[in-house]
């Protein structure tokens, strides 16, 4: 496996090796010891999977408060997404900044997003299936969000704003300027 720290160094893109022949390929997509040594010394408690049927669907930006703050290891197992992390750690030199990468079933890349970041993605194709490991279980009482198109953050989403498919919840999230402090750097 290879890894690359992105412009916000806590966000890590992981590229598992693929070994292929005329039948297809084999890939180890997660190794606990390797992950702990190279990315983050953490444990995962749950795997989640989502299907987004329509290209142009945006899910996010989501996070959970302590003690249920989640780190996420995200990969796309069908289709293609633009995956985004926004630093919401008060006092961080990258507070309010974002990074994004394209995760596809073809490239096999994964994105590590630690606690302290809001996460979201846009589907680039129809029938996208996302599989992600999390470091804490879901807690409705600790679930929070950030407005996906906050102009102060300025995410360069690869979908037309007027054509984005969103949940009612995601359309009503607060802007960063209105978000109560959630994490400290």
GROMACS .gro file of C-alpha atoms in nm:
model
  185
    1UNK     CA    1   0.000   0.000   0.000
    2UNK     CA    2   0.106   0.355  -0.069
    3UNK     CA    3  -0.008   0.663   0.116
    4UNK     CA    4   0.001   1.035   0.053
    5UNK     CA    5  -0.059   1.312   0.305
    6UNK     CA    6  -0.264   1.582   0.136
    7UNK     CA    7  -0.253   1.963   0.166
    8UNK     CA    8  -0.404   1.918   0.513
    9UNK     CA    9  -0.156   1.655   0.639
   10UNK     CA   10  -0.399   1.477   0.871
   11UNK     CA   11  -0.600   1.375   0.563
   12UNK     CA   12  -0.438   1.075   0.396
   13UNK     CA   13  -0.501   0.919   0.055
   14UNK     CA   14  -0.427   0.546   0.054
   15UNK     CA   15  -0.369   0.346  -0.261
   16UNK     CA   16  -0.374  -0.032  -0.208
   17UNK     CA   17  -0.164  -0.241  -0.446
   18UNK     CA   18  -0.352  -0.449  -0.701
   19UNK     CA   19  -0.215  -0.773  -0.838
   20UNK     CA   20  -0.385  -0.862  -1.164
   21UNK     CA   21  -0.393  -1.120  -1.436
   22UNK     CA   22  -0.638  -1.230  -1.704
   23UNK     CA   23  -0.899  -1.312  -1.434
   24UNK     CA   24  -0.900  -0.966  -1.272
   25UNK     CA   25  -0.711  -0.852  -0.963
   26UNK     CA   26  -0.652  -0.914  -0.593
   27UNK     CA   27  -0.597  -0.632  -0.343
   28UNK     CA   28  -0.548  -0.608   0.032
   29UNK     CA   29  -0.756  -0.299   0.109
   30UNK     CA   30  -0.696  -0.278   0.486
   31UNK     CA   31  -0.425  -0.405   0.719
   32UNK     CA   32  -0.458  -0.300   1.082
   33UNK     CA   33  -0.087  -0.297   1.168
   34UNK     CA   34   0.010  -0.113   0.848
   35UNK     CA   35  -0.264   0.146   0.904
   36UNK     CA   36  -0.158   0.203   1.267
   37UNK     CA   37   0.209   0.244   1.169
   38UNK     CA   38   0.159   0.467   0.865
   39UNK     CA   39  -0.168   0.656   0.901
   40UNK     CA   40  -0.331   0.658   1.247
   41UNK     CA   41  -0.313   0.447   1.561
   42UNK     CA   42  -0.686   0.390   1.591
   43UNK     CA   43  -0.946   0.115   1.600
   44UNK     CA   44  -1.248   0.078   1.377
   45UNK     CA   45  -1.577  -0.032   1.532
   46UNK     CA   46  -1.813  -0.050   1.235
   47UNK     CA   47  -1.832  -0.064   0.856
   48UNK     CA   48  -2.102   0.138   0.676
   49UNK     CA   49  -2.220   0.120   0.317
   50UNK     CA   50  -2.433   0.361   0.118
   51UNK     CA   51  -2.581   0.364  -0.231
   52UNK     CA   52  -2.645   0.688  -0.416
   53UNK     CA   53  -2.856   0.611  -0.722
   54UNK     CA   54  -2.826   0.945  -0.903
   55UNK     CA   55  -2.517   1.119  -1.038
   56UNK     CA   56  -2.489   1.464  -0.879
   57UNK     CA   57  -2.597   1.346  -0.533
   58UNK     CA   58  -2.421   1.526  -0.250
   59UNK     CA   59  -2.407   1.375   0.096
   60UNK     CA   60  -2.265   1.593   0.369
   61UNK     CA   61  -2.096   1.769   0.517
   62UNK     CA   62  -2.131   1.550   0.828
   63UNK     CA   63  -1.951   1.492   1.157
   64UNK     CA   64  -2.022   1.375   1.511
   65UNK     CA   65  -1.929   1.541   1.840
   66UNK     CA   66  -1.729   1.377   2.118
   67UNK     CA   67  -1.751   1.123   2.267
   68UNK     CA   68  -1.881   0.982   1.937
   69UNK     CA   69  -1.649   1.176   1.704
   70UNK     CA   70  -1.573   0.956   1.405
   71UNK     CA   71  -1.265   0.897   1.201
   72UNK     CA   72  -1.360   0.756   0.859
   73UNK     CA   73  -1.174   0.544   0.607
   74UNK     CA   74  -1.374   0.589   0.286
   75UNK     CA   75  -1.365   0.399  -0.041
   76UNK     CA   76  -1.589   0.378  -0.345
   77UNK     CA   77  -1.664   0.019  -0.451
   78UNK     CA   78  -1.896   0.102  -0.743
   79UNK     CA   79  -1.897   0.419  -0.952
   80UNK     CA   80  -1.701   0.736  -0.874
   81UNK     CA   81  -1.721   1.012  -0.613
   82UNK     CA   82  -1.550   1.338  -0.526
   83UNK     CA   83  -1.475   1.297  -0.154
   84UNK     CA   84  -1.420   1.603   0.067
   85UNK     CA   85  -1.291   1.678   0.417
   86UNK     CA   86  -1.320   2.022   0.584
   87UNK     CA   87  -1.109   2.113   0.888
   88UNK     CA   88  -1.341   2.233   1.166
   89UNK     CA   89  -1.083   2.224   1.449
   90UNK     CA   90  -1.080   2.568   1.613
   91UNK     CA   91  -0.722   2.697   1.627
   92UNK     CA   92  -0.596   2.474   1.346
   93UNK     CA   93  -0.376   2.646   1.084
   94UNK     CA   94  -0.604   2.489   0.822
   95UNK     CA   95  -0.937   2.573   0.994
   96UNK     CA   96  -1.209   2.614   0.732
   97UNK     CA   97  -0.995   2.474   0.451
   98UNK     CA   98  -1.092   2.168   0.249
   99UNK     CA   99  -0.928   1.892   0.049
  100UNK     CA  100  -1.094   1.664  -0.202
  101UNK     CA  101  -0.999   1.358  -0.404
  102UNK     CA  102  -1.168   1.140  -0.661
  103UNK     CA  103  -1.236   0.790  -0.531
  104UNK     CA  104  -1.348   0.535  -0.786
  105UNK     CA  105  -1.402   0.162  -0.808
  106UNK     CA  106  -1.136   0.163  -1.081
  107UNK     CA  107  -0.860   0.349  -0.892
  108UNK     CA  108  -0.926   0.175  -0.557
  109UNK     CA  109  -0.804   0.480  -0.361
  110UNK     CA  110  -0.925   0.541  -0.006
  111UNK     CA  111  -0.938   0.854   0.207
  112UNK     CA  112  -0.865   0.872   0.582
  113UNK     CA  113  -1.053   1.153   0.754
  114UNK     CA  114  -0.984   1.179   1.129
  115UNK     CA  115  -1.216   1.324   1.393
  116UNK     CA  116  -1.230   1.703   1.378
  117UNK     CA  117  -1.325   1.718   1.011
  118UNK     CA  118  -1.659   1.744   0.835
  119UNK     CA  119  -1.698   1.488   0.555
  120UNK     CA  120  -1.904   1.478   0.240
  121UNK     CA  121  -1.902   1.357  -0.117
  122UNK     CA  122  -2.056   1.417  -0.457
  123UNK     CA  123  -2.139   1.129  -0.689
  124UNK     CA  124  -1.985   1.154  -1.034
  125UNK     CA  125  -2.177   0.857  -1.177
  126UNK     CA  126  -2.506   0.687  -1.102
  127UNK     CA  127  -2.528   0.389  -0.866
  128UNK     CA  128  -2.230   0.478  -0.648
  129UNK     CA  129  -2.162   0.245  -0.358
  130UNK     CA  130  -1.947   0.380  -0.076
  131UNK     CA  131  -1.798   0.159   0.194
  132UNK     CA  132  -1.639   0.320   0.495
  133UNK     CA  133  -1.496   0.217   0.828
  134UNK     CA  134  -1.566   0.436   1.131
  135UNK     CA  135  -1.395   0.471   1.468
  136UNK     CA  136  -1.717   0.532   1.665
  137UNK     CA  137  -2.077   0.418   1.623
  138UNK     CA  138  -2.349   0.649   1.496
  139UNK     CA  139  -2.514   0.865   1.762
  140UNK     CA  140  -2.815   1.074   1.657
  141UNK     CA  141  -2.765   1.297   1.962
  142UNK     CA  142  -2.409   1.381   1.851
  143UNK     CA  143  -2.475   1.405   1.476
  144UNK     CA  144  -2.397   1.745   1.324
  145UNK     CA  145  -2.340   1.901   0.986
  146UNK     CA  146  -2.203   2.193   0.790
  147UNK     CA  147  -2.359   2.355   0.484
  148UNK     CA  148  -2.223   2.180   0.176
  149UNK     CA  149  -2.196   2.497  -0.037
  150UNK     CA  150  -2.085   2.750   0.227
  151UNK     CA  151  -1.916   3.024   0.021
  152UNK     CA  152  -1.668   3.092   0.303
  153UNK     CA  153  -1.532   2.738   0.256
  154UNK     CA  154  -1.560   2.746  -0.124
  155UNK     CA  155  -1.556   2.376  -0.209
  156UNK     CA  156  -1.516   2.332  -0.583
  157UNK     CA  157  -1.785   2.066  -0.623
  158UNK     CA  158  -1.782   1.896  -0.965
  159UNK     CA  159  -2.162   1.917  -0.993
  160UNK     CA  160  -2.388   2.208  -1.081
  161UNK     CA  161  -2.524   2.374  -0.767
  162UNK     CA  162  -2.875   2.394  -0.912
  163UNK     CA  163  -2.865   2.027  -1.016
  164UNK     CA  164  -2.732   1.879  -0.691
  165UNK     CA  165  -2.947   1.611  -0.527
  166UNK     CA  166  -2.954   1.667  -0.149
  167UNK     CA  167  -3.146   1.555   0.156
  168UNK     CA  168  -3.362   1.810   0.336
  169UNK     CA  169  -3.123   1.781   0.630
  170UNK     CA  170  -2.816   1.866   0.421
  171UNK     CA  171  -2.985   2.171   0.263
  172UNK     CA  172  -3.044   2.323   0.608
  173UNK     CA  173  -2.704   2.280   0.776
  174UNK     CA  174  -2.532   2.586   0.929
  175UNK     CA  175  -2.250   2.779   0.768
  176UNK     CA  176  -1.905   2.755   0.924
  177UNK     CA  177  -1.939   3.108   1.067
  178UNK     CA  178  -2.253   2.997   1.254
  179UNK     CA  179  -2.120   2.659   1.368
  180UNK     CA  180  -2.059   2.637   1.745
  181UNK     CA  181  -1.701   2.530   1.826
  182UNK     CA  182  -1.700   2.154   1.791
  183UNK     CA  183  -1.332   2.052   1.805
  184UNK     CA  184  -1.011   2.215   1.928
  185UNK     CA  185  -0.678   2.181   1.751
   0.00000   0.00000   0.00000
